[in-house]
mmCIF file of C-alpha atoms and ligand atoms in Angstrom:
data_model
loop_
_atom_site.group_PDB
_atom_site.id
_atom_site.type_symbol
_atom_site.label_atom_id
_atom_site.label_comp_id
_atom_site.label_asym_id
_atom_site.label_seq_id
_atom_site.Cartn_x
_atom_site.Cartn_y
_atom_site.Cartn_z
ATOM 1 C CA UNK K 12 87.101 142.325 88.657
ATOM 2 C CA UNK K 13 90.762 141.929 87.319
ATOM 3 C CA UNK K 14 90.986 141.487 82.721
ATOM 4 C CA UNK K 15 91.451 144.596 80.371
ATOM 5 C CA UNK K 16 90.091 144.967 76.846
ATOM 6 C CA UNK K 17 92.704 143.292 75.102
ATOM 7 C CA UNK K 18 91.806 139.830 73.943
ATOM 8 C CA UNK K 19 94.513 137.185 74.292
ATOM 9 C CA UNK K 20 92.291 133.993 73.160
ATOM 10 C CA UNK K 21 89.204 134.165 70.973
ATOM 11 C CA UNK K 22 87.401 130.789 69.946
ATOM 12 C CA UNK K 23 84.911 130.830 67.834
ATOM 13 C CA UNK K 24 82.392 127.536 67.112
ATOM 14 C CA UNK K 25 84.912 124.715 68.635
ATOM 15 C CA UNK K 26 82.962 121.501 67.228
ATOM 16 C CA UNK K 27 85.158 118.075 68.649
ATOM 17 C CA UNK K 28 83.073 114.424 67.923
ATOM 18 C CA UNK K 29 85.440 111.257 69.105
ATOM 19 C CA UNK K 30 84.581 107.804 68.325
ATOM 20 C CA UNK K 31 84.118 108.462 64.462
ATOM 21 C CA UNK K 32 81.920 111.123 64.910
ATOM 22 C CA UNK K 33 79.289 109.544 67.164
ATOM 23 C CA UNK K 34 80.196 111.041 70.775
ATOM 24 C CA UNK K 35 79.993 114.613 70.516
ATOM 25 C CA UNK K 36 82.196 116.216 72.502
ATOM 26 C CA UNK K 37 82.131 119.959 71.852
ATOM 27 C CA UNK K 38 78.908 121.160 69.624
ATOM 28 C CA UNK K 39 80.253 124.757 68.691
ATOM 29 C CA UNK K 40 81.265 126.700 71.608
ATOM 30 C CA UNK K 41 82.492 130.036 71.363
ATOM 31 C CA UNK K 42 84.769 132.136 73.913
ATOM 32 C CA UNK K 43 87.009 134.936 74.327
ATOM 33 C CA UNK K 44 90.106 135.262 77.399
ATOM 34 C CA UNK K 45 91.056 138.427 78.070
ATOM 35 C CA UNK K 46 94.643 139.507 79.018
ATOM 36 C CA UNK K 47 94.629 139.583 82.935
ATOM 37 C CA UNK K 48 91.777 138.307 83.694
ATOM 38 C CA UNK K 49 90.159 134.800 85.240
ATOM 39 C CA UNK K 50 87.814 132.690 83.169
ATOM 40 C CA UNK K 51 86.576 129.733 85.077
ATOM 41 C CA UNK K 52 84.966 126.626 83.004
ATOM 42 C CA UNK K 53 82.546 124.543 84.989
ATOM 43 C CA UNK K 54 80.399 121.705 84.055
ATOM 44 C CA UNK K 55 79.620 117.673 84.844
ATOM 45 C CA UNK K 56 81.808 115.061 84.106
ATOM 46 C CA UNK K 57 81.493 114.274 80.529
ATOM 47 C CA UNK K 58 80.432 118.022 79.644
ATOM 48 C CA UNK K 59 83.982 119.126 77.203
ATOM 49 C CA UNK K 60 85.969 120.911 79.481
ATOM 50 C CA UNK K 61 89.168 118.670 79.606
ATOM 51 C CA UNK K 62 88.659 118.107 75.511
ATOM 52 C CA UNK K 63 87.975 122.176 75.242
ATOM 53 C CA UNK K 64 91.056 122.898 76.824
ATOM 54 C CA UNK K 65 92.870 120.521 74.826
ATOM 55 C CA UNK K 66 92.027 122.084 71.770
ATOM 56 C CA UNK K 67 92.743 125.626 73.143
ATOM 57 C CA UNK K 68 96.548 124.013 74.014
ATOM 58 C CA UNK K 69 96.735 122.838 70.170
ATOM 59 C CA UNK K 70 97.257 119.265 71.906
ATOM 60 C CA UNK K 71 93.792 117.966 69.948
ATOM 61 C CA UNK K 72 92.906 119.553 66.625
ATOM 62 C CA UNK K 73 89.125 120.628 66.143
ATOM 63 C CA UNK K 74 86.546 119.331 63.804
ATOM 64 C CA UNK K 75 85.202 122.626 63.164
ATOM 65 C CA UNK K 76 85.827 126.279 64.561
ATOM 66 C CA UNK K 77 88.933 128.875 64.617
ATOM 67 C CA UNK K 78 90.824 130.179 67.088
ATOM 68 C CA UNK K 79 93.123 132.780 67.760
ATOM 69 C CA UNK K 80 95.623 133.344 70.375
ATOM 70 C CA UNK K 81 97.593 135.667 71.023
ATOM 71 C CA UNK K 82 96.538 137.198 67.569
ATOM 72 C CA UNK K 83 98.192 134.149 65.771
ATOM 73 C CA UNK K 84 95.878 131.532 64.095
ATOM 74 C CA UNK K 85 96.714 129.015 66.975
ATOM 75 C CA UNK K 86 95.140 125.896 64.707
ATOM 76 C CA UNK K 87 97.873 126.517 62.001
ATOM 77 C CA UNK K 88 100.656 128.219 63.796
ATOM 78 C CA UNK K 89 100.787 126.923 67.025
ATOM 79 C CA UNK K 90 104.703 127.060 67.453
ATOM 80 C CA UNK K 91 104.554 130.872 67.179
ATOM 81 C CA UNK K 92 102.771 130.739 70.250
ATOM 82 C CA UNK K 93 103.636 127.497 72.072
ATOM 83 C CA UNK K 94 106.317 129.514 74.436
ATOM 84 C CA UNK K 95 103.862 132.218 75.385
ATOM 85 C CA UNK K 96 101.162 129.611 76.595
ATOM 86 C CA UNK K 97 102.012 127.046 79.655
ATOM 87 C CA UNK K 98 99.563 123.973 81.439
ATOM 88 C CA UNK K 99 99.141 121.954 83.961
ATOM 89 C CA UNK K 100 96.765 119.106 85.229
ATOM 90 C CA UNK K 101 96.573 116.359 87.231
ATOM 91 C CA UNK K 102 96.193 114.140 84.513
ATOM 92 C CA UNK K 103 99.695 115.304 83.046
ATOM 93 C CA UNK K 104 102.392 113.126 84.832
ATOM 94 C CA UNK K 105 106.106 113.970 85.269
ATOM 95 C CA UNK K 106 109.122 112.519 85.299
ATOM 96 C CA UNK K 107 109.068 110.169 88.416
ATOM 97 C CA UNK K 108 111.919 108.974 88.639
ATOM 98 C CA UNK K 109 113.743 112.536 89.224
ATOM 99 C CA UNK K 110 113.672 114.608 92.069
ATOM 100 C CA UNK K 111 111.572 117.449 92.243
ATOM 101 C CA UNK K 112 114.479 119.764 91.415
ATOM 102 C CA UNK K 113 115.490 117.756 88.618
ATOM 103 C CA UNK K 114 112.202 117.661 87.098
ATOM 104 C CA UNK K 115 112.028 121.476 87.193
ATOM 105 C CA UNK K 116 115.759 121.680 85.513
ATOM 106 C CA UNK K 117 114.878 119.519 83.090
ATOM 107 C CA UNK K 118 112.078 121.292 81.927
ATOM 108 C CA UNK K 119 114.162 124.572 82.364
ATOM 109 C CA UNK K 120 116.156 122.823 79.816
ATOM 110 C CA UNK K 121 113.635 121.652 77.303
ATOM 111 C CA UNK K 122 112.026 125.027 77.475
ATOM 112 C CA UNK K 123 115.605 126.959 76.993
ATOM 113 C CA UNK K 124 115.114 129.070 79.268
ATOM 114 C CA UNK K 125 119.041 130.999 80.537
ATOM 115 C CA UNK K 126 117.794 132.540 83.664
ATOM 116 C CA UNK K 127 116.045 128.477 85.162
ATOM 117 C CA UNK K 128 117.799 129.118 88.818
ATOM 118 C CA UNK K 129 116.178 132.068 90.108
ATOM 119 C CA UNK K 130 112.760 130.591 88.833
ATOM 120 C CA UNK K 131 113.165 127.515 90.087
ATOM 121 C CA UNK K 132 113.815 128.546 93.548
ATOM 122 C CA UNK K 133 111.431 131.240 93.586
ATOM 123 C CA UNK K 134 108.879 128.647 92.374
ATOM 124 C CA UNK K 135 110.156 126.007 95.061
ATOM 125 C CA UNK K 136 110.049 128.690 97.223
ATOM 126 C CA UNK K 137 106.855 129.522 96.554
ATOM 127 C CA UNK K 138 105.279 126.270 96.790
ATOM 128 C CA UNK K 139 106.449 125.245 99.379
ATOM 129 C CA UNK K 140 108.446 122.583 97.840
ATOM 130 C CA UNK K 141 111.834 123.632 99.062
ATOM 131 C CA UNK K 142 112.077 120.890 101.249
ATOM 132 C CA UNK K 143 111.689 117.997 99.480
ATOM 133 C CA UNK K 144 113.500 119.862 96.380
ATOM 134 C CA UNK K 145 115.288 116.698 96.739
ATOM 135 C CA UNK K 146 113.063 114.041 96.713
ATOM 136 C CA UNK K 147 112.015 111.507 93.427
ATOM 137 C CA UNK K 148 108.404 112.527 92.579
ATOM 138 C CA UNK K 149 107.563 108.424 92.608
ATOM 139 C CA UNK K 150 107.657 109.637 96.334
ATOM 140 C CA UNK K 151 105.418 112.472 96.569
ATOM 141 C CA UNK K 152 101.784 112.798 97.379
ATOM 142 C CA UNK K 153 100.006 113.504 94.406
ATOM 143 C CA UNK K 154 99.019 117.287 96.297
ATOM 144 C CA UNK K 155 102.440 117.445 96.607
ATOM 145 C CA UNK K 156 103.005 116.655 92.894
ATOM 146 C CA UNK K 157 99.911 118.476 91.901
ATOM 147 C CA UNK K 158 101.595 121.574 92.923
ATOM 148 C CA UNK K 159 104.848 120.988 91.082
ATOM 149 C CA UNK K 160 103.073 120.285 87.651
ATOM 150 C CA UNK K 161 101.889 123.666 88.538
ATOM 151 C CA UNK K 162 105.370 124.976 89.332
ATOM 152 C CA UNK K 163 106.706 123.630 86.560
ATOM 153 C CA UNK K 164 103.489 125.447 84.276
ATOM 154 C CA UNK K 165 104.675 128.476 85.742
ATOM 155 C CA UNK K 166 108.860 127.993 84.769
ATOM 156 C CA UNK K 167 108.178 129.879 81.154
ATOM 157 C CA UNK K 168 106.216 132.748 82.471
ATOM 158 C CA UNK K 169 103.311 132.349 80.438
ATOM 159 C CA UNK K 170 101.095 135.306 79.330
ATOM 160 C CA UNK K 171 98.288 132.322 79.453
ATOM 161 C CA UNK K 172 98.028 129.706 81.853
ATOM 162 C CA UNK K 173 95.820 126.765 81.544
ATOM 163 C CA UNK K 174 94.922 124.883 84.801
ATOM 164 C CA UNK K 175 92.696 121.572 84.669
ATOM 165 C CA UNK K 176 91.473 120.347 87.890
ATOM 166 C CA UNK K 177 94.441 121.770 89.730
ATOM 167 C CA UNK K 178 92.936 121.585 92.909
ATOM 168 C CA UNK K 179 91.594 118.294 93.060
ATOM 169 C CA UNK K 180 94.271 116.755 94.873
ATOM 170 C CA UNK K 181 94.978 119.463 97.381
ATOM 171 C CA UNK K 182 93.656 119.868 101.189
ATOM 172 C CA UNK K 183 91.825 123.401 101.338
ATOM 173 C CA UNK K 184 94.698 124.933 103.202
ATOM 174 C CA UNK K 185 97.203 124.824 100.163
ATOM 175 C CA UNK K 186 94.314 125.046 97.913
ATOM 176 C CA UNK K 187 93.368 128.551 99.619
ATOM 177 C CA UNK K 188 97.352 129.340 99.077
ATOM 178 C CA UNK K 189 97.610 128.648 95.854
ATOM 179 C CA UNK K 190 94.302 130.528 94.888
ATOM 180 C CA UNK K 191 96.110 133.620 96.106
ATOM 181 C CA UNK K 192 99.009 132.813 94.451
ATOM 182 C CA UNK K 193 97.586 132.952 90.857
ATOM 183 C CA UNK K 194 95.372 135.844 92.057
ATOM 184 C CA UNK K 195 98.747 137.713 92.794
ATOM 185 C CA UNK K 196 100.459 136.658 89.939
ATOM 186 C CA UNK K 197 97.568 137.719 87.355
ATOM 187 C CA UNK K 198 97.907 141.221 89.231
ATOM 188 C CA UNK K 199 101.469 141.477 89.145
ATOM 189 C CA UNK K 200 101.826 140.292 85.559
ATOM 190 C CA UNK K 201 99.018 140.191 83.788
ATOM 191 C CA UNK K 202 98.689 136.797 82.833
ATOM 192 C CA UNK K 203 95.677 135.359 81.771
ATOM 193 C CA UNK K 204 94.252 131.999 83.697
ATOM 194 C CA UNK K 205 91.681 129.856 82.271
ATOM 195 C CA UNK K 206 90.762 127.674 85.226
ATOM 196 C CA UNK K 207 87.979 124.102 86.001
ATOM 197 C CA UNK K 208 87.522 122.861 89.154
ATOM 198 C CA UNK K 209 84.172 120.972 90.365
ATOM 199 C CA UNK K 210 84.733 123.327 93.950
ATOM 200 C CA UNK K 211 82.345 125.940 93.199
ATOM 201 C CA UNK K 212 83.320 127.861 96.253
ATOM 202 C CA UNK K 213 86.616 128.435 94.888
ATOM 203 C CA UNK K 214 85.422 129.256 91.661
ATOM 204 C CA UNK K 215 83.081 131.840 93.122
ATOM 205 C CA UNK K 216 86.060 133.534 94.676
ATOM 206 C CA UNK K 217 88.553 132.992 92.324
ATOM 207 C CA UNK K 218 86.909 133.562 89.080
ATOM 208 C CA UNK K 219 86.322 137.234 86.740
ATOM 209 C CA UNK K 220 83.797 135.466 85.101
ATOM 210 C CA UNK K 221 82.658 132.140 84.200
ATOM 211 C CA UNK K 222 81.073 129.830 81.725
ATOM 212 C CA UNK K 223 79.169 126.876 82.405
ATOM 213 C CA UNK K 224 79.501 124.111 79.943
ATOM 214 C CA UNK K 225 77.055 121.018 79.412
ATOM 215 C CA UNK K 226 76.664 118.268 77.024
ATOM 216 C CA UNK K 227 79.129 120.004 75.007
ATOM 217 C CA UNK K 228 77.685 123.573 74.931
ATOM 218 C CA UNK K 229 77.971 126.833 76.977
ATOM 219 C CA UNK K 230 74.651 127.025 78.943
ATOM 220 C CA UNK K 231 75.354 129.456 81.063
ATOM 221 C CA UNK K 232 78.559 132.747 81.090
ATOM 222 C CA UNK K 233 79.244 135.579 82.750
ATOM 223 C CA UNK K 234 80.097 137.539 85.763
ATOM 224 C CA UNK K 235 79.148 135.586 88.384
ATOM 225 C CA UNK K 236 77.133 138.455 90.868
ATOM 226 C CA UNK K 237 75.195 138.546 87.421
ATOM 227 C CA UNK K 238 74.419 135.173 86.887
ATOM 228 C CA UNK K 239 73.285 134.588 90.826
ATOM 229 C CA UNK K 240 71.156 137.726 90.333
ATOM 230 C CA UNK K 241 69.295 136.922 87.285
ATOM 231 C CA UNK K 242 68.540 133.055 88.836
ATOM 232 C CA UNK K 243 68.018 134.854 92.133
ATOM 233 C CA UNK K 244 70.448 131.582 93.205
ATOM 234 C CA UNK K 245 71.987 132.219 96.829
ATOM 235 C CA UNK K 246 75.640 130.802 95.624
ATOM 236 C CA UNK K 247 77.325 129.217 92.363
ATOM 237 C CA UNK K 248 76.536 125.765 93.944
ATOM 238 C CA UNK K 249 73.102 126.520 93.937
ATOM 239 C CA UNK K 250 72.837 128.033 90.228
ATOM 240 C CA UNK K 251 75.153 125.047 88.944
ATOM 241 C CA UNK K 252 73.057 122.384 90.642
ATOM 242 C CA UNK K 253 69.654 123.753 89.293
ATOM 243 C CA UNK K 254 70.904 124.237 85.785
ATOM 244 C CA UNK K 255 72.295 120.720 85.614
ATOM 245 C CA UNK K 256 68.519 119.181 86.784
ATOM 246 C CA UNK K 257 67.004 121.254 84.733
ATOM 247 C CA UNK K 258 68.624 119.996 81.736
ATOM 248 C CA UNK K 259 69.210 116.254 82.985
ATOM 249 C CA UNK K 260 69.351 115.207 79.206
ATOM 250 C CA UNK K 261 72.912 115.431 79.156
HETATM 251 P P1 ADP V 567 85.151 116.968 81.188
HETATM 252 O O1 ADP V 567 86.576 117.372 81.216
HETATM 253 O O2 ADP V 567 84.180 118.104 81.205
HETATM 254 O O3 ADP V 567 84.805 115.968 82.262
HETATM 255 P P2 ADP V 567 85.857 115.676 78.688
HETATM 256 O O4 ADP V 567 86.267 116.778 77.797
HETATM 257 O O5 ADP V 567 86.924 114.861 79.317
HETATM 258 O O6 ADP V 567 84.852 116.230 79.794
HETATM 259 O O7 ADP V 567 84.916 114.690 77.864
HETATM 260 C C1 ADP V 567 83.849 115.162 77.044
HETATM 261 C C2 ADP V 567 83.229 113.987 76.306
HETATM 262 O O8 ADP V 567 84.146 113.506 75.325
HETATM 263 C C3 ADP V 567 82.895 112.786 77.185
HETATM 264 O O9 ADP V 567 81.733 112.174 76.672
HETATM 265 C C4 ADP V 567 84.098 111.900 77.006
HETATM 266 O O10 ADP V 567 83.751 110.547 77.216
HETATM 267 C C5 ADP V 567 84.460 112.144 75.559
HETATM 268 N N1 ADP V 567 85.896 111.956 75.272
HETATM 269 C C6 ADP V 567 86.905 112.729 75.719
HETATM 270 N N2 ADP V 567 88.083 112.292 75.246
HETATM 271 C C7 ADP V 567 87.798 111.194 74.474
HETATM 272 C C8 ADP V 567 88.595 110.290 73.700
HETATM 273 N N3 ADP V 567 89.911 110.430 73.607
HETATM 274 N N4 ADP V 567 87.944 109.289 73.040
HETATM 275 C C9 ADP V 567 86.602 109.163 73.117
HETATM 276 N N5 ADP V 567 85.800 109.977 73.816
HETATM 277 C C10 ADP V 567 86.377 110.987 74.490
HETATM 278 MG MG1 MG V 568 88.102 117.004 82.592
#
């Protein structure tokens, strides 16, 4: 287990409702990231992680709840953070018309940052995107651009990543890769990754802990050896599954 002491993101009662109030989307949950370590969220569809994680990013404003990052009231003073805090998701589409390259200067750019060509070809390097560094991303496969909405996440540095579905769109083989990449990276640098994905495998050996979210609430967090022991569940496929039957309501 990687993570210190040091908190870098502590939310406490995150309420969201869309649709005027009537769909409930988050109903008060409450979390803490530490620095260097890897929080997995899991749940169905439907259960708040995408709209969580929005919140966390500032992107959607709360109905309820505070939250803290990086010891800055992130629902007021967001730009005080903003730099220190990076994204990426398959939902989040870039630039297609420019080449892979391009894309990542152009964020280099919009991000300011002096230093963009030695990150940008360590990242290309990296993920294995050297040789199509020249290709439009209207081209790509969408693993292929999948991993350079990643990249691109990873141009500023960030002492907190936030990665939504990342692997959805990947074959195993560069989703094993890139699970040792961020492993490495949160090692190296201490960055803090919160993480979803429905593969539960990769979760399992990804994750410092997780929390399991459903119908808007956290039914379920912790260390995962923990969690498997006190269900007496063989795997985190197993655990998830039962918990989801058991409270079908959702
Ligand atoms: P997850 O990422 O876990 O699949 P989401 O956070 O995307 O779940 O969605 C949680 C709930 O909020 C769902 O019921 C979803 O339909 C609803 N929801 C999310 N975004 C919106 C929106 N912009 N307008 C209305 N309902 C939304
Ligand atoms: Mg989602």
């Amino acid at each position: 287990m990687s993570g210190t002491t040091e908190k870098v993101l502590e939310a406490r009662d995150i309420g969201k409702a869309f649709m005027g109030g009537s769909r409930i989307a988050l109903g008060g949950v409450s979390l803490e990231l530490f620095r260097g370590e890897i929080l997995s969220i899991v749940g169905p569809n439907g259960a708040g992680k995408s709209t969580l994680i929005q919140i966390l990013l500032g992107l959607l404003r709360p109905d309820s709840g505070s939250l803290n990052i990086l010891g800055v009231d992130a629902t007021r003073h967001r730009r005080l953070i903003a730099h220190r805090i990076n994204y990426a998701s398959t939902d989040l589409s870039l630039p297609y018309s420019l080449t892979v390259l391009e894309n990542l200067r152009v964020y280099s750019l919009i991000y300011n940052l002096c230093d963009w060509e030695s990150r940008v070809h360590s990242l290309l390097s990296d993920f294995g995107l050297s040789a199509i560094a020249n290709r439009r991303v209207g081209s790509l496969s969408t693993g292929q651009v999948a991993k350079l909405g990643i990249a691109k996440a990873l141009l500023t540095e960030p002492e907190i990543l936030f990665l939504d579905e990342p692997t959805a769109t990947l074959d195993p083989e560069v989703s094993a890769h890139l699970r040792e990449f961020l492993r490495k990276r949160v090692l190296d640098t201490g960055m803090s990754l919160l993480y979803t994905s429905h593969n539960m495998r990769e979760v399992e050996r990804l994750s410092d802990r997780i929390i399991l979210l459903g119908g808007g609430k956290i039914i379920k967090e912790g260390v995962i050896e923990d969690l498997l022991k006190n269900d007496s569940a063989s795997d985190l496929e197993a655990l998830f599954l039962d918990t989801v039957r058991k409270t079908a309501s959702w």
